[in-house]
PDB file of C-alpha atoms and ligand atoms in Angstrom:
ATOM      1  CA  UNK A 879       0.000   0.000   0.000  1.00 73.00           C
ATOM      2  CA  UNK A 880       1.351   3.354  -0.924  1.00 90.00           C
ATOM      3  CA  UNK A 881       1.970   6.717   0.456  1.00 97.00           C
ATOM      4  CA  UNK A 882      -1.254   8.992   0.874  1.00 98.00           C
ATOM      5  CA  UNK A 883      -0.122  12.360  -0.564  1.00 98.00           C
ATOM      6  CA  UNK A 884      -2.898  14.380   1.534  1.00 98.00           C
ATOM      7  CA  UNK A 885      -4.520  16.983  -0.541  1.00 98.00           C
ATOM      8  CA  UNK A 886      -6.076  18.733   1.646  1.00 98.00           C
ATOM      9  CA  UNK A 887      -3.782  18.748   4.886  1.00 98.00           C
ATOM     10  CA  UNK A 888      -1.161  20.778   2.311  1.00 98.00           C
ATOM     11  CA  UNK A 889      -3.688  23.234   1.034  1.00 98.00           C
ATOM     12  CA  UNK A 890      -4.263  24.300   4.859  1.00 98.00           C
ATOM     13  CA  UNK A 891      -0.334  24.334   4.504  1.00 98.00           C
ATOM     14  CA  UNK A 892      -0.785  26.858   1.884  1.00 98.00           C
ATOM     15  CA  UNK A 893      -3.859  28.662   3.531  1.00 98.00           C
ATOM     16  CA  UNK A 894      -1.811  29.433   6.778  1.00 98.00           C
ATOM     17  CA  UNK A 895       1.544  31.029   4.721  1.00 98.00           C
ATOM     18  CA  UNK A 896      -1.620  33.234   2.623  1.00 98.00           C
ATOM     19  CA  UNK A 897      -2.886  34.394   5.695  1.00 98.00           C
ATOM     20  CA  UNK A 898       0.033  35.764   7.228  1.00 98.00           C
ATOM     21  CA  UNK A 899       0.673  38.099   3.698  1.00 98.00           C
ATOM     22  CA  UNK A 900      -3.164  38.760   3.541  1.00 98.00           C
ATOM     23  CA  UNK A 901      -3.066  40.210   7.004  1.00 98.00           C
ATOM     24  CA  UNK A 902      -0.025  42.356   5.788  1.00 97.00           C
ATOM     25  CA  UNK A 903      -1.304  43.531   2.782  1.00 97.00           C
ATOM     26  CA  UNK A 904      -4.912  44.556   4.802  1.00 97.00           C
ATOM     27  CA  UNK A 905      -2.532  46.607   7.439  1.00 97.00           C
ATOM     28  CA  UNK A 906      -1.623  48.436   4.175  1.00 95.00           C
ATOM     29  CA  UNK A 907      -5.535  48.906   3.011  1.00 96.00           C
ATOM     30  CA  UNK A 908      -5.135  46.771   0.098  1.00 97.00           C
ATOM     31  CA  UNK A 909      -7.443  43.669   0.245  1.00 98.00           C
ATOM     32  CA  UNK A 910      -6.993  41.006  -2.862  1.00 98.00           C
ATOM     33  CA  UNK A 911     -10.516  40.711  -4.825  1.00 98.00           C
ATOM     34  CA  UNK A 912     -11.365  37.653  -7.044  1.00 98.00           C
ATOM     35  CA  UNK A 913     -14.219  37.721  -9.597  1.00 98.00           C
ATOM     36  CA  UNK A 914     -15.559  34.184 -10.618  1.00 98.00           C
ATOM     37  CA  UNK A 915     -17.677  34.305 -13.663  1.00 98.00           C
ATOM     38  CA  UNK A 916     -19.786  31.620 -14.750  1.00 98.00           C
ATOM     39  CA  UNK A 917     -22.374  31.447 -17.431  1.00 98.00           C
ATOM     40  CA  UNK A 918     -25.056  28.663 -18.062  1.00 98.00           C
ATOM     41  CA  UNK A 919     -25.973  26.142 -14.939  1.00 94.00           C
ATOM     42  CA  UNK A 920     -23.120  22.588 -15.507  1.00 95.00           C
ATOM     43  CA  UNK A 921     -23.567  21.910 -12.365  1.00 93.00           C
ATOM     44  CA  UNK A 922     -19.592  20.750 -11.797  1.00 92.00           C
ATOM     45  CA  UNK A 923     -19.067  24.253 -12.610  1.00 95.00           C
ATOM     46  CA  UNK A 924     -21.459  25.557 -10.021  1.00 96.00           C
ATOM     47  CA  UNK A 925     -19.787  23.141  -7.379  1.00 93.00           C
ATOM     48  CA  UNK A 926     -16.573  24.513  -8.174  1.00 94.00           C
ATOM     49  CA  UNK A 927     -17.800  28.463  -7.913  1.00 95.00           C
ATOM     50  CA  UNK A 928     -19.272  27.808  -5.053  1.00 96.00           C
ATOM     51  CA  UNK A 929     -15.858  26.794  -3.143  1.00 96.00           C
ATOM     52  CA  UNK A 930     -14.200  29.558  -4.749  1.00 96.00           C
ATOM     53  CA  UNK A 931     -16.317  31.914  -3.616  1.00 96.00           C
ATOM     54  CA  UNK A 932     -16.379  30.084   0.362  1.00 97.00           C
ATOM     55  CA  UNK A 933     -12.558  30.121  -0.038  1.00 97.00           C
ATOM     56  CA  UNK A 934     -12.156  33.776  -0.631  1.00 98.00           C
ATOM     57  CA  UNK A 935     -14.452  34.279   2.513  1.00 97.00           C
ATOM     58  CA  UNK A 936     -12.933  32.287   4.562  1.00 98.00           C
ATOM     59  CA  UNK A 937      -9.790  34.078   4.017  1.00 98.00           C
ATOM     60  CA  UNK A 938     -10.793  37.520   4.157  1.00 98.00           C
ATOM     61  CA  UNK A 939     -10.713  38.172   0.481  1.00 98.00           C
ATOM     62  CA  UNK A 940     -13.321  40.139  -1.580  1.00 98.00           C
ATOM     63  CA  UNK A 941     -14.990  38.111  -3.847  1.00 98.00           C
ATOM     64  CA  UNK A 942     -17.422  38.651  -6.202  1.00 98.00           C
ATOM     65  CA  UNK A 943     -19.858  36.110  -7.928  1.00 97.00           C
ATOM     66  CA  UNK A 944     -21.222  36.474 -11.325  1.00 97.00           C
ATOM     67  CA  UNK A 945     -23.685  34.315 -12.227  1.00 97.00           C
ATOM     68  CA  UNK A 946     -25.036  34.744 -15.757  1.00 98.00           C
ATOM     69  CA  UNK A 947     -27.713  33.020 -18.262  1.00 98.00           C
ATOM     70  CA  UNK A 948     -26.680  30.155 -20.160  1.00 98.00           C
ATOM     71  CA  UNK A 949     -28.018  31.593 -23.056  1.00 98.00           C
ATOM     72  CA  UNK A 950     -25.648  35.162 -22.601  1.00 98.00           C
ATOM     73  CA  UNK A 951     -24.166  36.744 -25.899  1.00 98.00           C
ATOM     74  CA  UNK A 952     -20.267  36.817 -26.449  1.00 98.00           C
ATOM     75  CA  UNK A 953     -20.642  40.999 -26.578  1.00 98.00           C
ATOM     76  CA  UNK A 954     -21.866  40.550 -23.405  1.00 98.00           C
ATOM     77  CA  UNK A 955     -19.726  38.394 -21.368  1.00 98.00           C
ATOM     78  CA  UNK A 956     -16.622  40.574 -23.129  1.00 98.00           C
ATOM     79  CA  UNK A 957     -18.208  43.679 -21.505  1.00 98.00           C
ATOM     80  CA  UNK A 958     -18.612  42.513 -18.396  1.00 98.00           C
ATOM     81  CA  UNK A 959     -14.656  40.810 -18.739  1.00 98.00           C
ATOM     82  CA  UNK A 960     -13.654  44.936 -19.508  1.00 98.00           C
ATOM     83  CA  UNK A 961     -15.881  45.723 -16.653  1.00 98.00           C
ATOM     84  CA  UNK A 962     -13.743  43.294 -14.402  1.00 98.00           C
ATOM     85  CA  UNK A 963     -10.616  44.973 -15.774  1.00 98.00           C
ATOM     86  CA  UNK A 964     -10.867  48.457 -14.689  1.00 98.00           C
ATOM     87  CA  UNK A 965     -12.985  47.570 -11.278  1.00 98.00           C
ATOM     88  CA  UNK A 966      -9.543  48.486  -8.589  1.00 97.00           C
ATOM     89  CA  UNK A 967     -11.279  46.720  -6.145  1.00 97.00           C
ATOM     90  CA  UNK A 968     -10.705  42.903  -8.613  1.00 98.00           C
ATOM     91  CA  UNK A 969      -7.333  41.803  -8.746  1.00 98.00           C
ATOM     92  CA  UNK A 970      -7.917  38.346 -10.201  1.00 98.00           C
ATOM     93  CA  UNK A 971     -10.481  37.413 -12.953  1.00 98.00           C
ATOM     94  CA  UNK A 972     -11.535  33.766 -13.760  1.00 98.00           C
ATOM     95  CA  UNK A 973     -13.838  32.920 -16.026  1.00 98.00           C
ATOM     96  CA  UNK A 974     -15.064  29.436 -15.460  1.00 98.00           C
ATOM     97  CA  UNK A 975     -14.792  26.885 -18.213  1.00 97.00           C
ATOM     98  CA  UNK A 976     -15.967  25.026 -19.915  1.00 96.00           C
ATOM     99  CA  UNK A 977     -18.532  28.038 -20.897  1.00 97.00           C
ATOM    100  CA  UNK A 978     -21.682  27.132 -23.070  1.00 97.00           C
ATOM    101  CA  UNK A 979     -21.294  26.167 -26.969  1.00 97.00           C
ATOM    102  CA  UNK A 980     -21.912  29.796 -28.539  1.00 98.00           C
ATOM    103  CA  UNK A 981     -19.180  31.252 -26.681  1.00 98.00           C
ATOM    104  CA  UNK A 982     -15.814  31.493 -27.937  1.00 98.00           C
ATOM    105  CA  UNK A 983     -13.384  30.894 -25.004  1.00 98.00           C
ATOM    106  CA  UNK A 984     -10.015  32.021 -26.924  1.00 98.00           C
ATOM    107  CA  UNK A 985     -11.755  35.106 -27.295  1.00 98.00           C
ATOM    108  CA  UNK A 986     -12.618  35.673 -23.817  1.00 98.00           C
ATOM    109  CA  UNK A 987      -9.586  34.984 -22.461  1.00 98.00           C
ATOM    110  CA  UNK A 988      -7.572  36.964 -24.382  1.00 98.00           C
ATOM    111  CA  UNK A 989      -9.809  39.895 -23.340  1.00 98.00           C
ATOM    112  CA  UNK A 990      -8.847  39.512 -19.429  1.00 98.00           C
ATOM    113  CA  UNK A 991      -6.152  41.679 -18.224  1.00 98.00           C
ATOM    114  CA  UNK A 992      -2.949  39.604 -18.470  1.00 98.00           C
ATOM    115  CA  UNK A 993      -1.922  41.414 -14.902  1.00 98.00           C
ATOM    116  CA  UNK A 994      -5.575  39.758 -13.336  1.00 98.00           C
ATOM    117  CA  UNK A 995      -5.243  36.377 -15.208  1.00 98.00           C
ATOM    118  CA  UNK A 996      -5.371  34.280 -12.302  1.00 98.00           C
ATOM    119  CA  UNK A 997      -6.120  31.332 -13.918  1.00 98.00           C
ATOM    120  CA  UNK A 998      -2.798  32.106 -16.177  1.00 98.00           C
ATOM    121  CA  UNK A 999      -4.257  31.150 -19.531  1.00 98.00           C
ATOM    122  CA  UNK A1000      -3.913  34.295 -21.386  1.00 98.00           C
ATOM    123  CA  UNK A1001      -1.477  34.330 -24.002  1.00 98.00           C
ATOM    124  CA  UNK A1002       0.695  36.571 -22.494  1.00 98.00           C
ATOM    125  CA  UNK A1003       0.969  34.444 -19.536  1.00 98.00           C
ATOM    126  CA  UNK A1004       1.278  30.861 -21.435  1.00 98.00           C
ATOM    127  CA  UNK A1005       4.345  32.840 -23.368  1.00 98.00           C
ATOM    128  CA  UNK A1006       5.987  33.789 -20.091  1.00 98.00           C
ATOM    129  CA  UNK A1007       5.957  30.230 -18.594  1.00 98.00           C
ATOM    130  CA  UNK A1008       7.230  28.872 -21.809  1.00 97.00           C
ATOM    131  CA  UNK A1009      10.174  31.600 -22.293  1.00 96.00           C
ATOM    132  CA  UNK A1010      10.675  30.717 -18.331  1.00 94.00           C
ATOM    133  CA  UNK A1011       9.689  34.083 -17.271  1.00 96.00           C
ATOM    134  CA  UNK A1012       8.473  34.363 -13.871  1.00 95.00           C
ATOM    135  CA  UNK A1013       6.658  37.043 -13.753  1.00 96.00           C
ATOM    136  CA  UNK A1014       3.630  35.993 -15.580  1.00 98.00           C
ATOM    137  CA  UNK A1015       0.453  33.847 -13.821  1.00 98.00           C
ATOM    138  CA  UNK A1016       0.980  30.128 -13.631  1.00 98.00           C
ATOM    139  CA  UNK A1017      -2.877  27.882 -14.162  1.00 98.00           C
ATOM    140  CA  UNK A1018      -3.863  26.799 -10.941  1.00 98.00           C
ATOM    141  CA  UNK A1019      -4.050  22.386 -11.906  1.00 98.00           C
ATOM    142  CA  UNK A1020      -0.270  22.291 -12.662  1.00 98.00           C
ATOM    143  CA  UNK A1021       0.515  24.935  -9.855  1.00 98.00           C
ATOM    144  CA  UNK A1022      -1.355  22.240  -7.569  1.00 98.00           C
ATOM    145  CA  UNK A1023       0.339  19.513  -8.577  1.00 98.00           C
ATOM    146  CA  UNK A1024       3.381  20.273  -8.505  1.00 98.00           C
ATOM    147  CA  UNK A1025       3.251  21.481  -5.064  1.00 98.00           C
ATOM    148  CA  UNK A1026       1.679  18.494  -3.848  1.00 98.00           C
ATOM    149  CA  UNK A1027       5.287  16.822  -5.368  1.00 98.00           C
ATOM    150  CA  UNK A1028       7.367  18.869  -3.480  1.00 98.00           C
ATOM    151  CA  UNK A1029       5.597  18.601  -0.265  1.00 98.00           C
ATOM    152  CA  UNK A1030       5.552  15.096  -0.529  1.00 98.00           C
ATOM    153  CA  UNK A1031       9.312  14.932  -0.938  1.00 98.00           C
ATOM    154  CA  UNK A1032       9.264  13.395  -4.484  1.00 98.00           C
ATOM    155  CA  UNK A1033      12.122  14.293  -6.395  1.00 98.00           C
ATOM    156  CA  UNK A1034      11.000  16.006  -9.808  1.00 98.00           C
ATOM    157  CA  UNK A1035      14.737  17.214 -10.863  1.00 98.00           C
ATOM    158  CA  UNK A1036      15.880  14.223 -13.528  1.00 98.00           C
ATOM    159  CA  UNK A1037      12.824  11.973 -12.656  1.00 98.00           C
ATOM    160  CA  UNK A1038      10.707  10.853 -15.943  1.00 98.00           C
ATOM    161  CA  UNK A1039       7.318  12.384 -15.553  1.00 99.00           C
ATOM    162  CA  UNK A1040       4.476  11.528 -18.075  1.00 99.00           C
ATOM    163  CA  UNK A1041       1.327  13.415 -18.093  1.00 98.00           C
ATOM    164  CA  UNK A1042      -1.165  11.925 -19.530  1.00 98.00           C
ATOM    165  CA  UNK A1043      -3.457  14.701 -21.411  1.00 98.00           C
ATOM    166  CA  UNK A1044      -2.863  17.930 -23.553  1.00 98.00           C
ATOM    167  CA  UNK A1045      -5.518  20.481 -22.414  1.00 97.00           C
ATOM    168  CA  UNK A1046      -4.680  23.849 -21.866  1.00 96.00           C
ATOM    169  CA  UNK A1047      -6.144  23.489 -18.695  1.00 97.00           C
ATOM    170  CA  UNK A1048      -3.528  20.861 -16.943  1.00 98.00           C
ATOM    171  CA  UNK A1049      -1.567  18.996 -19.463  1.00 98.00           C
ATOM    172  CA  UNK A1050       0.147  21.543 -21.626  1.00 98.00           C
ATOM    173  CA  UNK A1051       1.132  23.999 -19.039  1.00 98.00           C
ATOM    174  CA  UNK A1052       1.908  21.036 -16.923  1.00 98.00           C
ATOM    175  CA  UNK A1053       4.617  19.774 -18.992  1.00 98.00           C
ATOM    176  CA  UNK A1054       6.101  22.894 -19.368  1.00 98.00           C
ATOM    177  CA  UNK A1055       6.140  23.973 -15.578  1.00 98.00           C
ATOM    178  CA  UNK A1056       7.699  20.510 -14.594  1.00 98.00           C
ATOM    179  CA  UNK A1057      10.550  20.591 -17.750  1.00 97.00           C
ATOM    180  CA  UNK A1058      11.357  24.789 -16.803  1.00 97.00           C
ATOM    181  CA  UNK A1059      14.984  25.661 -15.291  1.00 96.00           C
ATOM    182  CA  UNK A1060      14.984  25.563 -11.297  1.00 95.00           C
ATOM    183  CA  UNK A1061      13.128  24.558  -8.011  1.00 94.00           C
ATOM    184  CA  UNK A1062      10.140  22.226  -8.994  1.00 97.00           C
ATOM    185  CA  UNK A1063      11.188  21.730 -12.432  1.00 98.00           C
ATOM    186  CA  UNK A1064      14.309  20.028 -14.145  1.00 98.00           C
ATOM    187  CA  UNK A1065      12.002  17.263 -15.084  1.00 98.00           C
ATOM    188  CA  UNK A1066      12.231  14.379 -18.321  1.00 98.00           C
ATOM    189  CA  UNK A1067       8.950  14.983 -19.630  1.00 98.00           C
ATOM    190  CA  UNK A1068       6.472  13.111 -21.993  1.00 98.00           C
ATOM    191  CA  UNK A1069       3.227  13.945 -22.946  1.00 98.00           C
ATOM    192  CA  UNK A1070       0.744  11.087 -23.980  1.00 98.00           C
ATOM    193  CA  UNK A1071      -2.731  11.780 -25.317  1.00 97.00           C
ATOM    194  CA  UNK A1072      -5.507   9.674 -26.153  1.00 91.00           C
ATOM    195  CA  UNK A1073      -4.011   9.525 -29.514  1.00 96.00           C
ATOM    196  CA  UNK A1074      -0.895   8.064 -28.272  1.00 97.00           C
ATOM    197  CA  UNK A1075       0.474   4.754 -29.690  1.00 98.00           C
ATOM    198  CA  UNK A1076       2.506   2.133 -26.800  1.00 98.00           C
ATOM    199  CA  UNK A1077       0.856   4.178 -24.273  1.00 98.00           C
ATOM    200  CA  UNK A1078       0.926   1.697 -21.133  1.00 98.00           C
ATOM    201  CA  UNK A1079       4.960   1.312 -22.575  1.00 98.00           C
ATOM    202  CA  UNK A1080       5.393   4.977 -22.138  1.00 98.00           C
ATOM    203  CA  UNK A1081       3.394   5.211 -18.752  1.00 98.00           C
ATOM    204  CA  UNK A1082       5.394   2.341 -17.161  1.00 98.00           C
ATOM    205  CA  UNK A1083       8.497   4.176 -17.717  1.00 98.00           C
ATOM    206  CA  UNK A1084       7.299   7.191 -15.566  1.00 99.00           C
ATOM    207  CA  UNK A1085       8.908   7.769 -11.705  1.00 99.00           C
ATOM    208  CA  UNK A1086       6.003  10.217 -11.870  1.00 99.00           C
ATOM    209  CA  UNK A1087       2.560   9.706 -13.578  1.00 99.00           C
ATOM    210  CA  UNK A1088       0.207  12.760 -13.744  1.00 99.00           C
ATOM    211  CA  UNK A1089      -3.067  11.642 -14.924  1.00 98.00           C
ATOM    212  CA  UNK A1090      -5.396  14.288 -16.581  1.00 98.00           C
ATOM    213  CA  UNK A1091      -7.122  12.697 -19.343  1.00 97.00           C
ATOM    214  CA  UNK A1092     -10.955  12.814 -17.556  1.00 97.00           C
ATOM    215  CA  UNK A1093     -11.756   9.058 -18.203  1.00 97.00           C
ATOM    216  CA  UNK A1094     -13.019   7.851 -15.174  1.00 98.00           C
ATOM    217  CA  UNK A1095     -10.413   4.994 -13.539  1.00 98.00           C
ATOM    218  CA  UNK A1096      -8.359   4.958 -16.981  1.00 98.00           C
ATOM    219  CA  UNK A1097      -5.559   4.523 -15.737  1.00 98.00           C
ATOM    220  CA  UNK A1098      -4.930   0.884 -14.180  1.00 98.00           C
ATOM    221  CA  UNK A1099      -2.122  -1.348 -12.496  1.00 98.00           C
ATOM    222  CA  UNK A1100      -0.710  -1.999 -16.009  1.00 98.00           C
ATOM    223  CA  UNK A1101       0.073   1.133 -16.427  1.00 98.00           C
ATOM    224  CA  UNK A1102       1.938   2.125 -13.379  1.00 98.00           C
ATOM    225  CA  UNK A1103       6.002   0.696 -12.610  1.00 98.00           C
ATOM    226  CA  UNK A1104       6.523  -0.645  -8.696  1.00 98.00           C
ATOM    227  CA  UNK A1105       7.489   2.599  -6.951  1.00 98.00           C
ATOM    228  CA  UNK A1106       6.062   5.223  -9.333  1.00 98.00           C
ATOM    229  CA  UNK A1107       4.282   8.145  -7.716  1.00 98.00           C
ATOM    230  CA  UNK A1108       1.085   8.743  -9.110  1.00 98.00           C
ATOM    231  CA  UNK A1109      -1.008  12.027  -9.039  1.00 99.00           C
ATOM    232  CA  UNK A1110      -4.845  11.550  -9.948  1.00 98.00           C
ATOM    233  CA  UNK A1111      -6.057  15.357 -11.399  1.00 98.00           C
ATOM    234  CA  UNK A1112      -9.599  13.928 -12.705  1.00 97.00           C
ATOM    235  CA  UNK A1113     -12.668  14.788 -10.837  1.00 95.00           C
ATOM    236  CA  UNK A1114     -15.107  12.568 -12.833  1.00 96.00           C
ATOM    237  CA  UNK A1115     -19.102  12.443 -11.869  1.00 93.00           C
ATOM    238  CA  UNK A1116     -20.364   8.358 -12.108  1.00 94.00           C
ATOM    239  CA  UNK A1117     -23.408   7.600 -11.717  1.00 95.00           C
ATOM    240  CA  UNK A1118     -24.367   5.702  -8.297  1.00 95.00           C
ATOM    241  CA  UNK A1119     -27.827   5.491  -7.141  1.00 96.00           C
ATOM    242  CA  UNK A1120     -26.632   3.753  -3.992  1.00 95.00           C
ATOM    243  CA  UNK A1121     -25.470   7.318  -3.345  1.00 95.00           C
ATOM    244  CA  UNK A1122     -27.743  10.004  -1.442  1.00 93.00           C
ATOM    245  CA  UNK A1123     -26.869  12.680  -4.721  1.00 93.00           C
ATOM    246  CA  UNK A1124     -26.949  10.148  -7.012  1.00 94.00           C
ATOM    247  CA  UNK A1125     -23.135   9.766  -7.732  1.00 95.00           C
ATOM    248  CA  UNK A1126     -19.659   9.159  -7.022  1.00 94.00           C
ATOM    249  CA  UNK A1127     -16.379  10.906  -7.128  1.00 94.00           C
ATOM    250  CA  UNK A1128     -14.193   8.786  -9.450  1.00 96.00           C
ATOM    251  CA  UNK A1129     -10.189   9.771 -10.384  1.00 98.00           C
ATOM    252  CA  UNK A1130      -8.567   9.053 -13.822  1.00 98.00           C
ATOM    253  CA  UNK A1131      -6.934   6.427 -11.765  1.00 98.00           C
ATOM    254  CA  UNK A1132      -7.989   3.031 -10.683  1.00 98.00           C
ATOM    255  CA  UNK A1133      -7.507   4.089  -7.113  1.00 98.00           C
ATOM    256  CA  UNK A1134      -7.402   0.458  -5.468  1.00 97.00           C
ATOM    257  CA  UNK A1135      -5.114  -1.213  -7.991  1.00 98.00           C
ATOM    258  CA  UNK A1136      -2.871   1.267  -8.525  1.00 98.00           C
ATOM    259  CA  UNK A1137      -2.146   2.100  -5.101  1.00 98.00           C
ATOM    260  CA  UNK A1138      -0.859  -1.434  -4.327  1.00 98.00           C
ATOM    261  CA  UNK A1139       1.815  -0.042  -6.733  1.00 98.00           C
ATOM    262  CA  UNK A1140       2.664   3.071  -6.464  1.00 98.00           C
ATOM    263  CA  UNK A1141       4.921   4.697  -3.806  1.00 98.00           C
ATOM    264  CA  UNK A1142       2.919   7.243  -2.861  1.00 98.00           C
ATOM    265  CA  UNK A1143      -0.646   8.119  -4.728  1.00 98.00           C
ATOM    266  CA  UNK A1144      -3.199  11.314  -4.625  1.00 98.00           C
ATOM    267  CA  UNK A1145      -7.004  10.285  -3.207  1.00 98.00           C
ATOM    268  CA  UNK A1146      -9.662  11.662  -5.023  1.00 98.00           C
ATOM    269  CA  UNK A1147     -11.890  13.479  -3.773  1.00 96.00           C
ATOM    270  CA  UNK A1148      -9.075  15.207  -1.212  1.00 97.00           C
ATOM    271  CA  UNK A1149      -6.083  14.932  -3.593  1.00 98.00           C
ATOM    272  CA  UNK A1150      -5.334  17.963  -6.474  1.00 98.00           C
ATOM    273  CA  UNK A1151      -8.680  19.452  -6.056  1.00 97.00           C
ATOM    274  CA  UNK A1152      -8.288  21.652  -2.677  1.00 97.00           C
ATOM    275  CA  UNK A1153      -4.176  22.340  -3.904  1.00 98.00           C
ATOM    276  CA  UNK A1154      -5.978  24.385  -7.145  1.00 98.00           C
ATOM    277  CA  UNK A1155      -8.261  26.296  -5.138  1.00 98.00           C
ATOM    278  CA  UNK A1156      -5.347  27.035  -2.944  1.00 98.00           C
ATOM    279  CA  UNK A1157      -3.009  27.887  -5.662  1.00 98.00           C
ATOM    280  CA  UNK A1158      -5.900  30.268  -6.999  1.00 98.00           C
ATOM    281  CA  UNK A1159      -6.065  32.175  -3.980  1.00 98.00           C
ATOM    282  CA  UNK A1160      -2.231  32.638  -4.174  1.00 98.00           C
ATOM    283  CA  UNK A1161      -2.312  33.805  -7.493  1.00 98.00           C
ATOM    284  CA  UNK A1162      -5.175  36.010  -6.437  1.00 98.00           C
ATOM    285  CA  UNK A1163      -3.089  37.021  -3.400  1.00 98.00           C
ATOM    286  CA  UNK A1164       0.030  37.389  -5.876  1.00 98.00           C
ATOM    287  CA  UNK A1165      -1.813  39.733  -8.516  1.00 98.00           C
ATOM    288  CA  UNK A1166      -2.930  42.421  -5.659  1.00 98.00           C
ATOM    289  CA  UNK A1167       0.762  42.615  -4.346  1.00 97.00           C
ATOM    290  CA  UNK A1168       2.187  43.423  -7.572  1.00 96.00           C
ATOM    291  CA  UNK A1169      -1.206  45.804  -9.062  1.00 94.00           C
ATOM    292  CA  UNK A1170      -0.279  48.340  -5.770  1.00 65.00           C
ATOM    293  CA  UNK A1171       3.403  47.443  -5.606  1.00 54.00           C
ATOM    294  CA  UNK A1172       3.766  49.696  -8.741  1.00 44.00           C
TER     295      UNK A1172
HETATM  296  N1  LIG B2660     -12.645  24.437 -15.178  1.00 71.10           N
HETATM  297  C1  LIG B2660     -11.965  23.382 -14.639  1.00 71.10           C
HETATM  298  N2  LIG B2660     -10.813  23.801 -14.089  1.00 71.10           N
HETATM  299  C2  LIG B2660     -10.746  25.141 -14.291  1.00 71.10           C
HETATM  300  C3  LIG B2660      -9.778  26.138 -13.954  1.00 71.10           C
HETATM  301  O1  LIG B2660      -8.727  25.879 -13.356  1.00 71.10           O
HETATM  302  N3  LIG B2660     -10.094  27.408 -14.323  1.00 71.10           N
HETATM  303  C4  LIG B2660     -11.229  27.717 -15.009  1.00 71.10           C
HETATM  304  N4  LIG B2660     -11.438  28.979 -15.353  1.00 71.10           N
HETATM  305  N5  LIG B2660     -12.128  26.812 -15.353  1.00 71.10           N
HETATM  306  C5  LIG B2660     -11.888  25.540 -14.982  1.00 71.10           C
END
């Protein structure tokens, strides 16, 4: 049986060293404001704006909720993005995805404020982590993970990581945080995709598997080498009417089998999902020390 890496016992980690610098910057009169927009009613999405918005409370922070009809024009949501921009009182914007059909999310992003990009998906801020600039916003996933690595004590500098899954969300910016120059990165890394021929062949050869592909319990023992850590980013909904809400929680990893394998393994629910909320509030934290540092 492996290692539990505790998700949510290093979040509160990351909560107490944000609390400290939240205090500070209040003494100052400055207090960090979040805006969390969501359009249409997914109701994964709601979950997850819903802890957002109890997370900023919790710590003090201003946050402000924007809930808006599924059916709300692109012209729309872009005005109320500009809106967001020039409010002094929002230091971080997120705009929660996936957002409904009609919308086009390239678009949207790239009208955020590249200095309130929390999420760090801008273009501006994907260029900086890839030119190994820090300076720019780093997405929240990655950020979360590879936290939860270093706290953990797992060695990242020369290990083989594969992440299974491209998005934009967690793969892509993934790969590129773990292979940059410096603490938490030095990493071999491969990128396999549902596309991906000799997959198990590649995934075996990982000390660290990141799984991020949003198949429910995709990946299993075959997959995994004795030893390997394994970190389990999919929040999948199954359907279990044994359940009280009429599902289950399910990873992109076959929890039970793999953890007879792996060194040390994330749970889910409790693994990567409270590290991105934390990392959110950081970068929310981050983005109203340097708006006033100026
Ligand atoms: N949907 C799932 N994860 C995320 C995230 O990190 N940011 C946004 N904006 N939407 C998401």
């Amino acid at each position: 049986m492996s290692h539990l890496i505790e998700g949510r016992a290093i979040a509160e980690k990351v909560y107490a060293e944000l609390r400290g610098e939240i205090a500070e910057l209040k003494k100052s009169g400055r207090t960090p404001g979040l805006a969390v927009v969501l359009v249409g009613d997914n109701p994964a999405s709601r979950a997850y704006v819903r802890s957002k918005d109890k997370m900023c409370r919790d710590l003090g922070l201003h946050s402000l909720k924007l809930e808006l009809p599924a059916d709300t024009i692109q012209d729309e949501l872009l005005a109320r993005v500009r809106d967001l921009n020039n409010d002094r009182a929002i230091h971080g914007i997120l705009v929660q995805s996936p957002p409904p059909k009609h919308i086009d999310e390239a678009a949207i992003i790239r009208a955020i404020d590249p200095a309130k990009d929390v999420d760090g998906f801008h273009p501006v801020n994907i260029a900086k982590l890839t030119l190994g600039d820090d300076s720019g916003f780093v997405p929240c996933t990655p950020l979360g993970c590879q936290r939860l690595l270093i706290e953990s004590g797992t060695e990242i500098a020369g290990a083989h990581v594969v992440v299974l899954g491209r998005s934009m969300i967690v793969g892509k910016p993934l790969a590129l945080l773990l292979m940059r120059k410096g603490k938490g990165g030095d990493a071999t890394v491969t990128v396999v995709h549902s596309r991906s021929q000799r997959l198990a062949e590649i995934t075996r050869s990982a000390d660290i598997l990141i799984a991020a592909i949003g198949q429910p319990e995709f990946v299993r023992a075959e997959h995994v080498r004795d030893g390997a850590v394994v970190i389990d980013v999919g929040i999948n909904r199954v359907d279990d009417p044994t359940m009280e809400r009429g599902y289950q929680l399910v990873g992109d990893v076959a929890f039970a089998e793999v953890s007879e394998k792996a060194s040390a393994i994330t749970p889910v629910p409790g693994g990567v999902g409270p590290m991105t909320i934390a990392m959110l509030m950081a970068n929310t934290v981050r983005a109203c020390r340097q708006s006033t540092a100026s």
